[in-house]
Short mmCIF file of C-alpha atoms in Angstrom, two decimals:
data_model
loop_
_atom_site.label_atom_id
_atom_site.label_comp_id
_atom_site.label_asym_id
_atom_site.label_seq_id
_atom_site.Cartn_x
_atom_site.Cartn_y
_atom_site.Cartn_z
CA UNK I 1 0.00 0.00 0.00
CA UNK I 2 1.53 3.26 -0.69
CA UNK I 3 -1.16 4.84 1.63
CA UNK I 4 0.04 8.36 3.24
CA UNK I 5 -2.72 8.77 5.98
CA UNK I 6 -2.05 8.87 9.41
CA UNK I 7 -4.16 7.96 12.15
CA UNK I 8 -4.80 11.83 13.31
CA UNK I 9 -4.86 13.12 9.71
CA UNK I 10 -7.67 15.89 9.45
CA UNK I 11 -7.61 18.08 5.99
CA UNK I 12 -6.08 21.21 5.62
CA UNK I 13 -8.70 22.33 3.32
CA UNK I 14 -12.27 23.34 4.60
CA UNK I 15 -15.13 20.74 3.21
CA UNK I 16 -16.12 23.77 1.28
CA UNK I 17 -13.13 24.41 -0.82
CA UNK I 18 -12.18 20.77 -1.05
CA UNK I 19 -15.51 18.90 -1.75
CA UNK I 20 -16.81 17.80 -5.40
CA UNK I 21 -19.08 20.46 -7.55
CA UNK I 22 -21.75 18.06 -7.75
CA UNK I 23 -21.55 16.03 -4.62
CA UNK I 24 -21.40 18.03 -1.57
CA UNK I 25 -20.13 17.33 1.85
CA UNK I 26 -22.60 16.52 4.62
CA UNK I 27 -23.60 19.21 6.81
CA UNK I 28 -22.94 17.27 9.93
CA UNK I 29 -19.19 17.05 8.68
CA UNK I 30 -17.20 19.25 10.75
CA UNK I 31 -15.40 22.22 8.94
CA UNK I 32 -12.09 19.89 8.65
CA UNK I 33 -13.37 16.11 8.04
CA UNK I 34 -10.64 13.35 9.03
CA UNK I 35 -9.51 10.48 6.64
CA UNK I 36 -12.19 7.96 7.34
CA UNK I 37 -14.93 10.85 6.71
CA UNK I 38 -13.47 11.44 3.36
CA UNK I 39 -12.78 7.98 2.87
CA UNK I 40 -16.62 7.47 3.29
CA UNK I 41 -17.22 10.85 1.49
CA UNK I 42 -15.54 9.09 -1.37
CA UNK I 43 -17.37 5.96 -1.61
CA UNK I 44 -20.39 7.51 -1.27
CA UNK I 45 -19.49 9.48 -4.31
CA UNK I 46 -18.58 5.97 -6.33
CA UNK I 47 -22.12 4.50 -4.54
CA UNK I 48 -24.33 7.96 -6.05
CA UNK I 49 -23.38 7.99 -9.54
CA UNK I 50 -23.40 4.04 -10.17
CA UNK I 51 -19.63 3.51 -10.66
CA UNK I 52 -18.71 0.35 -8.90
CA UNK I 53 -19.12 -1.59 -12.38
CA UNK I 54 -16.56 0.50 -14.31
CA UNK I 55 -13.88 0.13 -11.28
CA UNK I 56 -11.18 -2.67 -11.52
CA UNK I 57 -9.53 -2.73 -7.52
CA UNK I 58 -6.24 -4.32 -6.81
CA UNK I 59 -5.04 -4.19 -10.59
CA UNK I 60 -1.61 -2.69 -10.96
CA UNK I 61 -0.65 -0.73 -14.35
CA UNK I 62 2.94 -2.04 -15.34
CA UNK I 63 3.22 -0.66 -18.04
CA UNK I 64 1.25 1.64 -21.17
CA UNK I 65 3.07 1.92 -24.61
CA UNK I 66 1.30 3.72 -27.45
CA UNK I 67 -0.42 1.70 -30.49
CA UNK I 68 1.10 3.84 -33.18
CA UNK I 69 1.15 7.21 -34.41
CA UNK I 70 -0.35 10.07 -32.00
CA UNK I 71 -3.75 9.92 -30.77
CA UNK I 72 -4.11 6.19 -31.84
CA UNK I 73 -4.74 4.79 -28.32
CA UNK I 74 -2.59 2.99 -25.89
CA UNK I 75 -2.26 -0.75 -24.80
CA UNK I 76 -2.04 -1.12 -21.39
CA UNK I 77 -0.05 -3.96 -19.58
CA UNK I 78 -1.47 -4.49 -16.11
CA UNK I 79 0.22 -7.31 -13.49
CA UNK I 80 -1.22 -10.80 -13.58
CA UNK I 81 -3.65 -9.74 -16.99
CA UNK I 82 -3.73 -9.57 -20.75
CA UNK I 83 -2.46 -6.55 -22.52
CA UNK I 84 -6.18 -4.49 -23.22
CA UNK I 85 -6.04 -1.39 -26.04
CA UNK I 86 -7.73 1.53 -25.13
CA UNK I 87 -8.83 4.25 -26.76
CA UNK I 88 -7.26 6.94 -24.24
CA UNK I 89 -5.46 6.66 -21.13
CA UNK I 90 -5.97 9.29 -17.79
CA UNK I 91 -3.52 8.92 -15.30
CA UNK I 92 -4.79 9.89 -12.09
CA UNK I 93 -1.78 8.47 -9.92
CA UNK I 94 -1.03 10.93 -7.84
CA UNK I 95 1.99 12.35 -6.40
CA UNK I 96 2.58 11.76 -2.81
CA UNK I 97 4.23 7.73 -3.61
CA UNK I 98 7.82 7.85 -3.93
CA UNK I 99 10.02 9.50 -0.91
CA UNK I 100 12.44 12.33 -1.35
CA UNK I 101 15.00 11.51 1.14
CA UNK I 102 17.29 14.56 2.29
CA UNK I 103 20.92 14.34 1.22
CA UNK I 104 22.88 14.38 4.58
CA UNK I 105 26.15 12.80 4.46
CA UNK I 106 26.74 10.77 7.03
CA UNK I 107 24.56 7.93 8.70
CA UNK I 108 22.39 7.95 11.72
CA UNK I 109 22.35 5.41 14.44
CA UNK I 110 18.58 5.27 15.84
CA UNK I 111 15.63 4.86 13.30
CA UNK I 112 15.17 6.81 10.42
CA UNK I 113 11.86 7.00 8.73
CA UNK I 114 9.93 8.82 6.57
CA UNK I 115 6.69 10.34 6.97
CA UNK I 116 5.34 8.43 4.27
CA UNK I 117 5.77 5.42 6.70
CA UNK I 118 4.42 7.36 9.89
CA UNK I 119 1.32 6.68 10.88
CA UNK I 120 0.93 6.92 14.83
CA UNK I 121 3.20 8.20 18.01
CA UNK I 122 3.28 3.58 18.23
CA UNK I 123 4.04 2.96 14.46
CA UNK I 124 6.44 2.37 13.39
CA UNK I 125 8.52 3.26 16.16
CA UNK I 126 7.10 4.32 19.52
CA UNK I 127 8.25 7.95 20.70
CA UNK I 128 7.11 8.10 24.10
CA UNK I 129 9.87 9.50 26.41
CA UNK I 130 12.58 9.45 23.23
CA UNK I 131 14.51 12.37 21.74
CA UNK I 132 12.61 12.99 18.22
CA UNK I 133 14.22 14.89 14.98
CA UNK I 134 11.62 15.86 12.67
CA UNK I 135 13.47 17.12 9.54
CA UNK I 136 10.79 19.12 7.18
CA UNK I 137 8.85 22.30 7.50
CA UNK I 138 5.64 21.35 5.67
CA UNK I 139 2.51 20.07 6.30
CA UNK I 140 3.08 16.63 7.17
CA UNK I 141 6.28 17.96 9.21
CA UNK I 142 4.52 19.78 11.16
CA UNK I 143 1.63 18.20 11.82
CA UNK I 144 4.31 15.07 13.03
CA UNK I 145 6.14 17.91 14.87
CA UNK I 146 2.84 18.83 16.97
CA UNK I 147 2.53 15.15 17.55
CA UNK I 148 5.70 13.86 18.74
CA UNK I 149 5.91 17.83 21.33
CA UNK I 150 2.95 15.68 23.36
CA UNK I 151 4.44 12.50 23.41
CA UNK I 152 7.91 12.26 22.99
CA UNK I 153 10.53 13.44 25.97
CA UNK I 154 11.97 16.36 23.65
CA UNK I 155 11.27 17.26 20.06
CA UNK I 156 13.34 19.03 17.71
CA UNK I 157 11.88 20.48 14.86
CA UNK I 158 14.55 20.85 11.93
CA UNK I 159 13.68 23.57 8.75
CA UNK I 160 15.63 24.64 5.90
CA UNK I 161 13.80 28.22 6.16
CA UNK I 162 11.29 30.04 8.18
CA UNK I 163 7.32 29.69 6.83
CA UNK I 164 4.14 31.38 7.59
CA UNK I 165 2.16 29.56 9.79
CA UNK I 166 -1.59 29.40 9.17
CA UNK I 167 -4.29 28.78 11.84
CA UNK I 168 -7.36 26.46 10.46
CA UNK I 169 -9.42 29.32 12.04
CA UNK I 170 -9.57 32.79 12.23
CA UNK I 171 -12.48 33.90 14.43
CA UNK I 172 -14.88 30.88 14.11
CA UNK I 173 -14.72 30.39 10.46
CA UNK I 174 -11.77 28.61 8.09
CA UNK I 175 -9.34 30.90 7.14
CA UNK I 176 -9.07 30.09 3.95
CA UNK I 177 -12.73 30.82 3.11
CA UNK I 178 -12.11 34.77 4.59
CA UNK I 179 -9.48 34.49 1.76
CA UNK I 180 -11.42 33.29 -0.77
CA UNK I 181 -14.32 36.35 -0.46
CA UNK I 182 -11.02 38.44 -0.72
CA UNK I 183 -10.21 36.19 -4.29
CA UNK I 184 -13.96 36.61 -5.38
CA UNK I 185 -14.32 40.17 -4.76
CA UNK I 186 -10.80 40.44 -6.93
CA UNK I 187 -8.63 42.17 -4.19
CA UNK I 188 -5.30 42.72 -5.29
CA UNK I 189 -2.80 40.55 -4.36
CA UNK I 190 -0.88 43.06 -2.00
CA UNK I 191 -4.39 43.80 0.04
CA UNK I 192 -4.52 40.11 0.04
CA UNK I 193 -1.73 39.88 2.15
CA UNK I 194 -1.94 42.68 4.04
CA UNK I 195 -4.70 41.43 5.56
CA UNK I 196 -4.11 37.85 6.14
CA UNK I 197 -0.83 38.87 7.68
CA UNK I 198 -3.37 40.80 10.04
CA UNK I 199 -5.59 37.83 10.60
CA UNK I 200 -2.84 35.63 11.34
CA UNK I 201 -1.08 38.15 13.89
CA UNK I 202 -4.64 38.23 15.28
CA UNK I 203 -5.38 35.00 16.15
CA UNK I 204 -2.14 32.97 16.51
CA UNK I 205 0.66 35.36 15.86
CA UNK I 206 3.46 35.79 13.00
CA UNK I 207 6.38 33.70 13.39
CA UNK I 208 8.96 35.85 14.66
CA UNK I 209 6.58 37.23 17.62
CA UNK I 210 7.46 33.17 19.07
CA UNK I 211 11.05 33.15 18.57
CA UNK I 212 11.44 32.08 15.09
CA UNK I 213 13.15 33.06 11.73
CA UNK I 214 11.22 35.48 9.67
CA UNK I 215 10.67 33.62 6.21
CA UNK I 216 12.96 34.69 3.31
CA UNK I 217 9.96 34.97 1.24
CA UNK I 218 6.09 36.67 1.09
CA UNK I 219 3.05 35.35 2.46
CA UNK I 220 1.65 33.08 -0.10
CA UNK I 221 4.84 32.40 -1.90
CA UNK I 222 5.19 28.68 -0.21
CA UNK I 223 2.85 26.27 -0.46
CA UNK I 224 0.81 27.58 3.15
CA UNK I 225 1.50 25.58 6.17
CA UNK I 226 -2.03 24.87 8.02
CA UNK I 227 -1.54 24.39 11.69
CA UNK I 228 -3.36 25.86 14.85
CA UNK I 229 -0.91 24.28 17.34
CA UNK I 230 2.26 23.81 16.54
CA UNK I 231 3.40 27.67 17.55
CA UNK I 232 1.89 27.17 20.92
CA UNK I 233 4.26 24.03 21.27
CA UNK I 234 7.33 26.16 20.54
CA UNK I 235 5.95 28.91 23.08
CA UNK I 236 5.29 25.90 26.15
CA UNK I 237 8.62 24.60 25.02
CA UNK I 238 7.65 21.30 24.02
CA UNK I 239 9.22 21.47 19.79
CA UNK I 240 12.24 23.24 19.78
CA UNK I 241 13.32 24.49 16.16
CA UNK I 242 16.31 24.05 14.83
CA UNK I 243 18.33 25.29 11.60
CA UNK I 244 18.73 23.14 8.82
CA UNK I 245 20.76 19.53 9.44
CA UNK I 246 24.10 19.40 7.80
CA UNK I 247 25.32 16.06 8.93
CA UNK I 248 24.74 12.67 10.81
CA UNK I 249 27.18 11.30 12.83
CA UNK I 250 26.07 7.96 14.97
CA UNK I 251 23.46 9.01 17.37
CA UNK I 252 24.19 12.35 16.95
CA UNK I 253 22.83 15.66 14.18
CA UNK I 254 24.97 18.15 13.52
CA UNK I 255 23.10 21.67 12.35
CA UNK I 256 24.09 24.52 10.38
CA UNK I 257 24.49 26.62 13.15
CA UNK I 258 26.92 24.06 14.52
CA UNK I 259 25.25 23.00 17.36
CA UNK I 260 25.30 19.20 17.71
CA UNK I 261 22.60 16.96 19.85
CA UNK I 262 22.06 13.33 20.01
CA UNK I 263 18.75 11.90 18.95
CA UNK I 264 16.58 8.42 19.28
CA UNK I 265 14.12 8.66 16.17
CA UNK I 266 14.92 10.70 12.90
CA UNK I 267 11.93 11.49 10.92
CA UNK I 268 11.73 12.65 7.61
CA UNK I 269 9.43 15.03 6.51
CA UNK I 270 10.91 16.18 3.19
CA UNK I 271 8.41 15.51 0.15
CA UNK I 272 7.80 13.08 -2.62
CA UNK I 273 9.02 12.72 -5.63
CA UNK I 274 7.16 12.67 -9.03
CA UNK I 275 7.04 9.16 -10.84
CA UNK I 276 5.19 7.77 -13.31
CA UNK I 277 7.29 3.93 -13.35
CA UNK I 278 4.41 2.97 -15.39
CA UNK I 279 4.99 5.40 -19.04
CA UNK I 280 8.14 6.51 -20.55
CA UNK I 281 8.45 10.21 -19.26
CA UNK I 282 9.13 11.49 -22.66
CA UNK I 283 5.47 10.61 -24.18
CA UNK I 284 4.32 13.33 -21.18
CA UNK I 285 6.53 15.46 -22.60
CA UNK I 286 9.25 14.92 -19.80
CA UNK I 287 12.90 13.42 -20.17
CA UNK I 288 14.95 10.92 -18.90
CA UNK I 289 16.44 13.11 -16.41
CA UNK I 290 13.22 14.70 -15.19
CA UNK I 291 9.82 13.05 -14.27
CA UNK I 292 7.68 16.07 -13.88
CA UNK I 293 5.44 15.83 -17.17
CA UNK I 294 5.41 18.61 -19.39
CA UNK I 295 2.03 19.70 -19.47
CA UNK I 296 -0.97 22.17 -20.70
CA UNK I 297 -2.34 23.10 -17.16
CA UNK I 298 -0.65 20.03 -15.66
CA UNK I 299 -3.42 17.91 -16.88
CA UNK I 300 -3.49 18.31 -21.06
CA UNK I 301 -0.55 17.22 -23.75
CA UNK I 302 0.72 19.34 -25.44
CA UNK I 303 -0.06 17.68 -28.71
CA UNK I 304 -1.65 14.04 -28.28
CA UNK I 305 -5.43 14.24 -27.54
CA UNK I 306 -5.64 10.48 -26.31
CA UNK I 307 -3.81 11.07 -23.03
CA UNK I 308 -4.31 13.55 -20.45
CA UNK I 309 -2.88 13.77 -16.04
CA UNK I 310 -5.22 14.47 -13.82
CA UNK I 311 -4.46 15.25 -10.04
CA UNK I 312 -0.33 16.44 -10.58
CA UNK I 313 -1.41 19.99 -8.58
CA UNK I 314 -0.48 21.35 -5.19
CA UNK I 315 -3.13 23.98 -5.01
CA UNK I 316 -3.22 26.33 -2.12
CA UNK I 317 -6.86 24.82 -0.70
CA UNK I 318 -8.74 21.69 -1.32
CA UNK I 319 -8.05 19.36 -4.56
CA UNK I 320 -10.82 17.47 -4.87
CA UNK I 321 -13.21 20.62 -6.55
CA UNK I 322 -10.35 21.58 -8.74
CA UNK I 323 -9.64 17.79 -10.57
CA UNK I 324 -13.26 17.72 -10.98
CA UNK I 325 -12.90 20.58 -13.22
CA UNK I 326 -9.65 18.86 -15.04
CA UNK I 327 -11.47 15.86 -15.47
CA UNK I 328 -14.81 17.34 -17.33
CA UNK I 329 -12.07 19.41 -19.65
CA UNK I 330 -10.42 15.90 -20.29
CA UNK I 331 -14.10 14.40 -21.00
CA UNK I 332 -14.71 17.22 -23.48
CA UNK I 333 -11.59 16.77 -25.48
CA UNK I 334 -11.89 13.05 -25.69
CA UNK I 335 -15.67 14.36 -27.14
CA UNK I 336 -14.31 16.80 -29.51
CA UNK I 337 -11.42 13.58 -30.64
CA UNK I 338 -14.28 11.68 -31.36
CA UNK I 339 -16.96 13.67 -33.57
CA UNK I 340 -16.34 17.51 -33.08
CA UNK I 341 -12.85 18.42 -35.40
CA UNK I 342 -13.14 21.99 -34.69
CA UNK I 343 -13.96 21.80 -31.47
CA UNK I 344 -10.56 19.54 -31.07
CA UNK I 345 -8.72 21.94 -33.08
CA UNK I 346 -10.11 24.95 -30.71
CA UNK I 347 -8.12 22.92 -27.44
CA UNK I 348 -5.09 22.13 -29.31
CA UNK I 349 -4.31 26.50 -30.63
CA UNK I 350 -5.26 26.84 -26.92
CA UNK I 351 -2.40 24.38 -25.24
CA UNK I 352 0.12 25.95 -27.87
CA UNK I 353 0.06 29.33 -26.30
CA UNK I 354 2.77 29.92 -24.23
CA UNK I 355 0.77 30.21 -20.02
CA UNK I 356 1.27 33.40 -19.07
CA UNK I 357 3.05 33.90 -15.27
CA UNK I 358 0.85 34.94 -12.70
CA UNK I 359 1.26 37.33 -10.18
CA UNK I 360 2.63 35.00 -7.07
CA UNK I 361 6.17 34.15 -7.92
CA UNK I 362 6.65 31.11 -5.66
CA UNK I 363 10.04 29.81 -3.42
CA UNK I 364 12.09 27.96 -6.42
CA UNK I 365 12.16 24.31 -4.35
CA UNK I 366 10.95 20.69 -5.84
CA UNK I 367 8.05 21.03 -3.65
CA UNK I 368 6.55 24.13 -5.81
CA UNK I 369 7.10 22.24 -9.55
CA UNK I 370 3.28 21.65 -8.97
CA UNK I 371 2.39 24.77 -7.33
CA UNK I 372 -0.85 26.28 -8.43
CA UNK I 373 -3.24 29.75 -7.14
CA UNK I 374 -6.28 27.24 -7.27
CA UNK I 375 -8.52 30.12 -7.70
CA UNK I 376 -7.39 31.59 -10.90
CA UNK I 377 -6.39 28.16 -12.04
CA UNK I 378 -9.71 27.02 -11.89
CA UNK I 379 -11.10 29.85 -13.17
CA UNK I 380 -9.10 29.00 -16.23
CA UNK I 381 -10.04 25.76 -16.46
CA UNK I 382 -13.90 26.36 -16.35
CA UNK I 383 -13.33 29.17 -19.42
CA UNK I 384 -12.01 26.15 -21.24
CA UNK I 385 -14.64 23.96 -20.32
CA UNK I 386 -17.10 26.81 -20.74
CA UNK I 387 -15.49 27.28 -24.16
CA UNK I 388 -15.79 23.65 -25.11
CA UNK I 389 -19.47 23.37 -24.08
CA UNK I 390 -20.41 26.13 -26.70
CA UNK I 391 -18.77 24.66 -29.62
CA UNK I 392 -19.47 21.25 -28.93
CA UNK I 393 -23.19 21.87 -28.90
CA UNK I 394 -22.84 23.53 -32.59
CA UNK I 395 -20.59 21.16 -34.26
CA UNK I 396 -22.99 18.16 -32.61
CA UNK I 397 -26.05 19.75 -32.39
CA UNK I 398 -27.18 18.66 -36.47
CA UNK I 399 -26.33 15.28 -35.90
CA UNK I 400 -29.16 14.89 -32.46
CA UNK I 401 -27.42 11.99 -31.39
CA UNK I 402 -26.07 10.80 -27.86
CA UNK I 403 -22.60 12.43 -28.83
CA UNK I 404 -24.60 15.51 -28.87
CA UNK I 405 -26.53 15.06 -25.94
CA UNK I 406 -23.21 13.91 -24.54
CA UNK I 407 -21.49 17.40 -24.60
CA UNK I 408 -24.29 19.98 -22.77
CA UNK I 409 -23.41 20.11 -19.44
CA UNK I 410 -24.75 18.40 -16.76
CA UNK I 411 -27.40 19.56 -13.98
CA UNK I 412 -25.22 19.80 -10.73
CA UNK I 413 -26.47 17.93 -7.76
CA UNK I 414 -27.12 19.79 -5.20
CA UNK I 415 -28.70 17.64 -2.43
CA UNK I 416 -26.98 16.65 0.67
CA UNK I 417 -24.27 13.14 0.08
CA UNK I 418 -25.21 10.16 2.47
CA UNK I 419 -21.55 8.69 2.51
#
C-alpha cells in the first residue's frame, strides 16, 4: 500500500473548498473532516453515480506503450492480466508515492523513517519518552512535529527556512474561506496579504513574535503551512526548532548553526518525488532526467489528444473541486477527438500558447514544480470547459445523437451526500 494517511490526519482544506461540484459534503461534517470521513465521502461518491461496475480494484498498471502514431490509443499492460487497447489513457496516480529523502552525508544510528511510513506516536517506532528529529517544514512535518511535542521526551523540529504559519481558524470560520471572499471580490494581491498577515497576527501570531526566523519569502509564496498548534508548542517549550541539518554522525545531528545533539528517532518530513514507473516520461513530454510531465495546465498534452494527467497539482486549498474541473475538460476533449474536429482543433491553438506567469512568484524548491493559485487556475479551467461546451453543442447539435446530448453540461447535484 503506498497509503500516506495517518491515524490523526484531518484536511487542511475546509469541506467547502475541497468537496466535489456536484456532490457536496454533509452538513454534519465538521469544517475539517478526518480520513475515514473522506474515505466514506468518497465511496459515497462511487455509490451515487453508479460507478462500482466501471472500477477494476487491486489491478496494478505495469506498463502503457502507445499503439502507433499520435492519438491512436494505448495498450495497457497491467500485473497478472492480458495486454487491453484503449482508446485513451488518464492517469490519475497521484503524487505523494515515492520518498524524497534529504541528502545528509553521514549515517544515523537510531531509526530513520519517513513520513510516508508514519502513521501513529506507536508505528512504526514508539516515541514516548525518546529524543525525536523531525526534519521538514511542511505540512506533514509539522503536523508530526505537533505530535511527537505531546508524546515524545523532547522534540526538535529541523527547517531549511522560516514559513508562515496558518491557523485552520480565524475567528470561528476557516481561514481560507475569509481568503477566498477576498479572491472573489478580486482584491489585489498586495491587500490580500496585508490582511491575512493581520488575521494571522490576530489570532495565533506571525512567526517571529514566538522566537522564530522570519521567512525569506512573502506570504503566499510557499505552499501555506495549516496548523493551529504547533506555535503554541514552541511557546510551552515542548518542539524546539532548529536550523537546517548538515550532517549525521552515529546518534548524533549536527546543524548549520553548529550545534550538535544526540537523537533516538529521525523522521523525515521532506516531500515526494514525481514518478510515473508505469509510461516513458518522454510521451508526457518529460525526459529521462526529469519526471515532472510537461504539461498544458498540468493535466493536457501538449499535442496528443488520447492522453491527459489528472491530479499532478499542489493547489493552495482543497483538490478534490479543482480535478473535478480537469477531469470534465479531459471528458470534453476526448468528445471533440471523437466527432467535433473543430472543437478539437479549438483545445489544441489553446495548449500551444505559451501560459502566461501569474502574479505570485513562488520559493524555487521541488516542492513548488506543482504549485498552483487554485482560484485563478480554476477559473481558467472552467473558461475552457465553458469554451468547449459552446462549440461542442454547434458542431454536434445537427447530428441529435447521444454524442450531442453527450457534450451539454450536466445539472449539478445539489442535495446533501449520504456517505
Amino acid at each position: 500500500s503506498t497509503s500516506r494517511v495517518v491515524a490523526s490526519t484531518l484536511l487542511i482544506s475546509s469541506k467547502s473548498l475541497t468537496e466535489i461540484g456536484d456532490f457536496p459534503m454533509p452538513r454534519e461534517y465538521p469544517a475539517y473532516p478526518d480520513h475515514r470521513q473522506c474515505l466514506a465521502y468518497l465511496r459515497g461518491y462511487v455509490r451515487a453515480f453508479g460507478l462500482e461496475p466501471y472500477i477494476r480494484c487491486h489491478t496494478a498498471v505495469e506498463r502503457i506503450v502507445p499503439r502507433g502514431d499520435r492519438n491512436a490509443g494505448w495498450t495497457v499492460h497491467t500485473a497478472g492480466g492480458r495486454p487491453r487497447d484503449y482508446a485513451g489513457v488518464v492517469i490519475a496516480s497521484g503524487h505523494n508515492h515515492v520518498p524524497r529523502w534529504p541528502d545528509i552525508p553521514g549515517s544515523f544510528a537510531g531509526p530513520l523513517i519517513h513520513a510516508a511510513d508514519y502513521k501513529s506516536p506507536t508505528c512504526p517506532v514508539p516515541i514516548a519518552g525518546r529524543r525525536v528529529l523531525v526534519i521538514g517544514g511542511g505540512n506533514s512535518g509539522c503536523d508530526i512535529a505537533v505530535e511527537c511535542g505531546r508524546h515524545a521526551a523532547d522534540t526538535v523540529h529541523s527547517t531549511r527556512r522560516g514559513y508562515f504559519v496558518v491557523p485552520r481558524e480565524v475567528f470561528g470560520r476557516p481561514a481560507e474561506l475569509r481568503g477566498e471572499r477576498l479572491l472573489k471580490m478580486g482584491a489585489p494581491l498586495w491587500l490580500r496579504r496585508l490582511i491575512a498577515a493581520r488575521m494571522i497576527d490576530r489570532t495565533i501570531g506571525l512567526p517571529w513574535r514566538h522566537g522564530l526566523p522570519r521567512p525569506d519569502h512573502r506570504l503566499f509564496e510557499s505552499h501555506p503551512v495549516i496548523n493551529s498548534d504547533l506555535l503554541a508548542l514552541v511557546d510551552a517549550g515542548r518542539i524546539r526548532t532548529a536550523s537546517d541539518v548538515t550532517a549525521f554522525a552515529g546518534d548524533h545531528a549536527v546543524f548549520a548553526d553548529g550545534r550538535r545533539e544526540p537523537f533516538d528517532v529521525v523522521i523525515a518530513a521532506t516531500g515526494y518525488r514525481v514518478s510515473h514507473p508505469f509510461i516513458d516520461a518522454r510521451l508526457l513530454g518529460g525526459s529521462d532526467s526529469e519526471a515532472v510531465p510537461r504539461l498544458f495546465l498540468h493535466t493536457l498534452h501538449h499535442d496528443r489528444d488520447d492522453v491527459a494527467v489528472v491530479g499532478l497539482i499542489q493547489p493552495d486549498s482543497g483538490q478534490w473541486g479543482i480535478t473535478d474541473v480537469q477531469s470534465r475538460l479531459v471528458a470534453r476533449m476526448a468528445l471533440a477527438a471523437r466527432g467535433a474536429p473543430r472543437a478539437a482543433a479549438w483545445l489544441y491553438r489553446a495548449r500551444q500558447r505559451p501560459e502566461r506567469p501569474g502574479p505570485i512568484h513562488y520559493v524555487a524548491s521541488p516542492r513548488h514544480r506543482l504549485e498552483v493559485e487554485h482560484f485563478a487556475y480554476r477559473r481558467r479551467l472552467e473558461r475552457l470547459v465553458r469554451g468547449m461546451d459552446r462549440r461542442l453543442v454547434r458542431e454536434l447539435e445537427p447530428a441529435r445523437g447521444p454524442a450531442a446530448a453527450g457534450c451539454r453540461t450536466a445539472p449539478r447535484v445539489r442535495g446533501r451526500a449520504h456517505p
